[in-house]
Short mmCIF file of C-alpha atoms in Angstrom, two decimals:
data_model
loop_
_atom_site.label_atom_id
_atom_site.label_comp_id
_atom_site.label_asym_id
_atom_site.label_seq_id
_atom_site.Cartn_x
_atom_site.Cartn_y
_atom_site.Cartn_z
CA UNK B 1 60.21 44.83 -32.79
CA UNK B 2 58.96 42.56 -35.50
CA UNK B 3 59.67 39.60 -33.25
CA UNK B 4 57.48 41.06 -30.49
CA UNK B 5 54.66 41.54 -32.95
CA UNK B 6 54.86 37.87 -33.99
CA UNK B 7 54.75 36.74 -30.34
CA UNK B 8 51.69 38.92 -29.62
CA UNK B 9 49.96 37.57 -32.76
CA UNK B 10 50.57 34.01 -31.60
CA UNK B 11 49.18 34.81 -28.10
CA UNK B 12 46.05 36.46 -29.54
CA UNK B 13 45.52 33.50 -31.92
CA UNK B 14 45.84 30.98 -29.13
CA UNK B 15 43.28 32.85 -27.01
CA UNK B 16 40.90 32.93 -29.94
CA UNK B 17 41.24 29.16 -30.39
CA UNK B 18 40.63 28.50 -26.69
CA UNK B 19 37.61 30.75 -26.72
CA UNK B 20 36.19 28.95 -29.74
CA UNK B 21 36.63 25.55 -28.08
CA UNK B 22 34.83 26.59 -24.89
CA UNK B 23 31.57 24.54 -24.66
CA UNK B 24 28.39 26.44 -25.20
CA UNK B 25 26.26 26.82 -22.10
CA UNK B 26 22.92 25.16 -22.61
CA UNK B 27 19.72 26.85 -21.63
CA UNK B 28 17.60 24.84 -19.15
CA UNK B 29 20.66 22.65 -18.44
CA UNK B 30 19.71 22.04 -14.83
CA UNK B 31 16.18 21.09 -15.75
CA UNK B 32 17.41 18.68 -18.42
CA UNK B 33 19.78 17.05 -15.89
CA UNK B 34 16.98 16.57 -13.38
CA UNK B 35 14.74 15.09 -16.07
CA UNK B 36 17.49 12.68 -17.15
CA UNK B 37 17.98 11.59 -13.53
CA UNK B 38 14.28 10.85 -13.17
CA UNK B 39 14.35 8.52 -16.14
CA UNK B 40 17.33 6.54 -15.03
CA UNK B 41 16.58 2.89 -14.33
CA UNK B 42 16.74 2.51 -10.57
CA UNK B 43 17.37 -0.80 -8.79
CA UNK B 44 14.22 -1.87 -6.93
CA UNK B 45 15.06 -3.85 -3.83
CA UNK B 46 13.06 -6.52 -2.03
CA UNK B 47 12.58 -4.07 0.84
CA UNK B 48 11.15 -1.47 -1.54
CA UNK B 49 8.58 -3.99 -2.76
CA UNK B 50 7.66 -5.13 0.76
CA UNK B 51 7.08 -1.52 1.86
CA UNK B 52 4.91 -0.97 -1.19
CA UNK B 53 2.85 -4.13 -0.55
CA UNK B 54 2.32 -3.25 3.11
CA UNK B 55 1.16 0.25 2.13
CA UNK B 56 -1.31 -1.01 -0.49
CA UNK B 57 -2.56 -3.85 1.71
CA UNK B 58 -3.11 -1.63 4.73
CA UNK B 59 -5.07 0.79 2.55
CA UNK B 60 -7.35 -1.98 1.31
CA UNK B 61 -8.03 -3.34 4.82
CA UNK B 62 -8.53 0.12 6.29
CA UNK B 63 -11.10 0.88 3.62
CA UNK B 64 -12.96 -2.37 4.27
CA UNK B 65 -13.01 -2.15 8.07
CA UNK B 66 -13.96 1.53 7.91
CA UNK B 67 -16.90 0.68 5.65
CA UNK B 68 -17.93 -2.14 7.96
CA UNK B 69 -18.04 0.27 10.90
CA UNK B 70 -20.40 2.53 8.94
CA UNK B 71 -22.53 -0.38 7.80
CA UNK B 72 -22.93 -1.58 11.38
CA UNK B 73 -24.16 1.83 12.53
CA UNK B 74 -26.38 3.49 9.97
CA UNK B 75 -26.09 2.16 6.42
CA UNK B 76 -29.21 0.70 4.75
CA UNK B 77 -29.80 -3.01 4.46
CA UNK B 78 -29.11 -2.78 0.69
CA UNK B 79 -25.41 -2.16 1.43
CA UNK B 80 -25.07 -5.60 3.06
CA UNK B 81 -23.53 -6.83 -0.18
CA UNK B 82 -20.25 -5.23 0.83
CA UNK B 83 -20.13 -7.25 4.07
CA UNK B 84 -20.30 -10.45 2.04
CA UNK B 85 -18.09 -9.18 -0.78
CA UNK B 86 -15.76 -6.40 0.44
CA UNK B 87 -13.76 -6.59 -2.76
CA UNK B 88 -16.67 -4.79 -4.46
CA UNK B 89 -16.12 -1.60 -2.46
CA UNK B 90 -15.16 0.99 -5.12
CA UNK B 91 -11.72 2.07 -3.84
CA UNK B 92 -10.83 -1.51 -2.83
CA UNK B 93 -11.82 -2.75 -6.26
CA UNK B 94 -9.70 -0.05 -7.88
CA UNK B 95 -6.54 -0.96 -5.91
CA UNK B 96 -7.01 -4.69 -6.50
CA UNK B 97 -7.38 -4.12 -10.24
CA UNK B 98 -4.32 -1.85 -10.37
CA UNK B 99 -2.14 -4.60 -8.89
CA UNK B 100 -4.13 -7.56 -10.29
CA UNK B 101 -4.27 -8.62 -6.61
CA UNK B 102 -6.60 -11.19 -5.01
CA UNK B 103 -8.37 -10.61 -1.70
CA UNK B 104 -9.49 -13.42 0.64
CA UNK B 105 -10.87 -13.50 4.16
CA UNK B 106 -10.08 -16.51 6.31
CA UNK B 107 -11.77 -17.39 9.60
CA UNK B 108 -9.78 -19.33 12.18
CA UNK B 109 -11.28 -22.50 13.65
CA UNK B 110 -9.05 -22.32 16.73
CA UNK B 111 -6.27 -20.38 18.40
CA UNK B 112 -3.79 -22.98 17.12
CA UNK B 113 -5.02 -22.40 13.57
CA UNK B 114 -4.49 -18.66 14.02
CA UNK B 115 -1.03 -19.15 15.44
CA UNK B 116 0.08 -21.38 12.55
CA UNK B 117 -1.35 -19.13 9.84
CA UNK B 118 -0.07 -15.82 11.21
CA UNK B 119 3.22 -17.08 12.61
CA UNK B 120 3.01 -14.65 15.53
CA UNK B 121 1.78 -14.64 19.10
CA UNK B 122 -1.91 -13.63 18.81
CA UNK B 123 -2.16 -13.30 22.58
CA UNK B 124 0.16 -10.32 22.33
CA UNK B 125 -2.79 -8.27 21.03
CA UNK B 126 -4.37 -7.84 24.49
CA UNK B 127 -6.91 -5.38 23.14
CA UNK B 128 -4.33 -3.70 20.86
CA UNK B 129 -3.70 -4.12 17.16
CA UNK B 130 -1.48 -6.82 15.63
CA UNK B 131 0.80 -5.65 12.80
CA UNK B 132 0.46 -6.49 9.13
CA UNK B 133 3.04 -8.78 7.56
CA UNK B 134 4.16 -9.71 4.09
CA UNK B 135 6.04 -12.72 2.70
CA UNK B 136 7.29 -13.50 -0.79
CA UNK B 137 6.70 -16.81 -2.57
CA UNK B 138 9.43 -17.56 -5.17
CA UNK B 139 7.49 -20.29 -7.06
CA UNK B 140 4.36 -18.12 -7.45
CA UNK B 141 6.35 -14.88 -7.78
CA UNK B 142 3.90 -13.07 -5.57
CA UNK B 143 3.72 -11.36 -2.19
CA UNK B 144 1.24 -12.48 0.46
CA UNK B 145 0.00 -9.63 2.62
CA UNK B 146 -1.68 -10.62 5.91
CA UNK B 147 -3.46 -8.57 8.53
CA UNK B 148 -5.26 -10.19 11.45
CA UNK B 149 -8.99 -9.66 11.77
CA UNK B 150 -9.68 -8.62 15.31
CA UNK B 151 -12.84 -7.96 17.26
CA UNK B 152 -13.59 -4.21 17.26
CA UNK B 153 -15.65 -2.13 19.68
CA UNK B 154 -19.01 -0.90 18.36
CA UNK B 155 -19.66 2.74 19.24
CA UNK B 156 -23.40 2.54 19.63
CA UNK B 157 -25.02 4.92 22.13
CA UNK B 158 -28.50 3.50 21.51
CA UNK B 159 -27.56 -0.19 21.99
CA UNK B 160 -29.27 -1.77 25.01
CA UNK B 161 -26.43 -4.23 25.53
CA UNK B 162 -22.72 -3.78 24.87
CA UNK B 163 -21.81 -5.18 21.45
CA UNK B 164 -18.74 -5.48 19.31
CA UNK B 165 -18.01 -6.18 15.63
CA UNK B 166 -16.69 -9.39 14.09
CA UNK B 167 -15.32 -8.55 10.61
CA UNK B 168 -15.24 -12.22 9.66
CA UNK B 169 -19.08 -12.10 9.57
CA UNK B 170 -20.57 -12.09 6.07
CA UNK B 171 -23.89 -10.50 6.96
CA UNK B 172 -24.98 -7.57 9.13
CA UNK B 173 -26.38 -9.94 11.74
CA UNK B 174 -23.07 -11.81 11.94
CA UNK B 175 -21.11 -8.58 11.92
CA UNK B 176 -22.77 -7.27 15.11
CA UNK B 177 -22.02 -9.64 17.96
CA UNK B 178 -22.32 -9.54 21.76
CA UNK B 179 -19.32 -8.68 23.90
CA UNK B 180 -18.36 -10.80 26.88
CA UNK B 181 -19.87 -8.06 29.08
CA UNK B 182 -23.23 -8.18 27.34
CA UNK B 183 -23.67 -11.91 26.95
CA UNK B 184 -21.97 -15.05 28.34
CA UNK B 185 -19.70 -16.57 25.68
CA UNK B 186 -19.38 -13.22 23.91
CA UNK B 187 -16.29 -11.82 22.27
CA UNK B 188 -13.46 -9.74 23.70
CA UNK B 189 -12.10 -6.61 22.00
CA UNK B 190 -8.79 -7.42 20.27
CA UNK B 191 -9.59 -11.16 19.95
CA UNK B 192 -8.24 -12.58 16.69
CA UNK B 193 -11.01 -14.16 14.60
CA UNK B 194 -9.37 -14.46 11.18
CA UNK B 195 -7.04 -12.83 8.70
CA UNK B 196 -7.25 -10.63 5.61
CA UNK B 197 -5.03 -12.05 2.89
CA UNK B 198 -4.09 -10.20 -0.31
CA UNK B 199 -1.94 -11.70 -3.03
CA UNK B 200 0.18 -9.19 -5.01
CA UNK B 201 1.98 -10.32 -8.22
CA UNK B 202 5.63 -9.23 -8.00
CA UNK B 203 5.62 -7.94 -11.58
CA UNK B 204 2.71 -5.57 -10.86
CA UNK B 205 4.35 -4.27 -7.70
CA UNK B 206 7.52 -3.44 -9.67
CA UNK B 207 5.41 -1.79 -12.36
CA UNK B 208 3.67 0.45 -9.81
CA UNK B 209 6.93 1.47 -8.17
CA UNK B 210 8.43 2.28 -11.59
CA UNK B 211 5.43 4.43 -12.53
CA UNK B 212 5.66 6.27 -9.23
CA UNK B 213 9.40 6.95 -9.38
CA UNK B 214 9.49 8.09 -13.04
CA UNK B 215 7.85 11.43 -12.57
CA UNK B 216 7.76 13.57 -15.70
CA UNK B 217 7.34 17.31 -16.28
CA UNK B 218 4.31 16.44 -18.35
CA UNK B 219 2.38 15.12 -15.36
CA UNK B 220 2.09 12.27 -12.86
CA UNK B 221 0.49 8.88 -13.32
CA UNK B 222 -0.77 8.88 -9.75
CA UNK B 223 -1.15 11.28 -6.84
CA UNK B 224 1.98 12.08 -4.88
CA UNK B 225 0.25 10.90 -1.70
CA UNK B 226 0.96 7.32 -0.57
CA UNK B 227 -1.69 4.64 -0.96
CA UNK B 228 -1.79 3.87 2.70
CA UNK B 229 -2.50 5.54 5.98
CA UNK B 230 -0.32 2.93 7.64
CA UNK B 231 2.74 1.05 6.50
CA UNK B 232 3.82 -0.57 9.71
CA UNK B 233 5.12 -4.11 9.61
#
């Protein structure tokens, strides 16, 4: 009988020890795990950076060309500054500053010049839209975003003659040009006239991706919406 009591005492003692060693369940454990995962250093690939550059670049160009369309239709003469210096448009200026990017606008002297600069068949446009591209320069450690500047149709019900828009023009008079239908030697919709070029430092691209991926419970650095309405290559 005494032996049975000893055995039961040992069993009870062992259970007590096991129970004491059981780890304490932490409150908010799942939330803490998610937060820890967010702050892990993630490997940023070349493809990640290219997608980011295309998104930011397309946003800049879309803002500029959208503003040019409005300027050509109804905006006052005082706004002509933006045609000459599109980098001064508020949202464009904000994005360029965020990335420490540089914007240039190049006009092609010939079809050969366009072909060599863009590295793609500009005749493939045929009234459509040529895609944006990006390349990385190792010596400069920067991405070059390029988007062809093409002749756009001008939606003007009051215009006596059909006209189109040349976004390489640096004044309102140069912006509004005659189409081939309205004047001999005019321009065709989709014709490539130049290229938007934006230079993005690699370090700033990585910085922006890092800020975007490290979301904290205390708030976000930027909106959850992407910078671009288009990210096609």
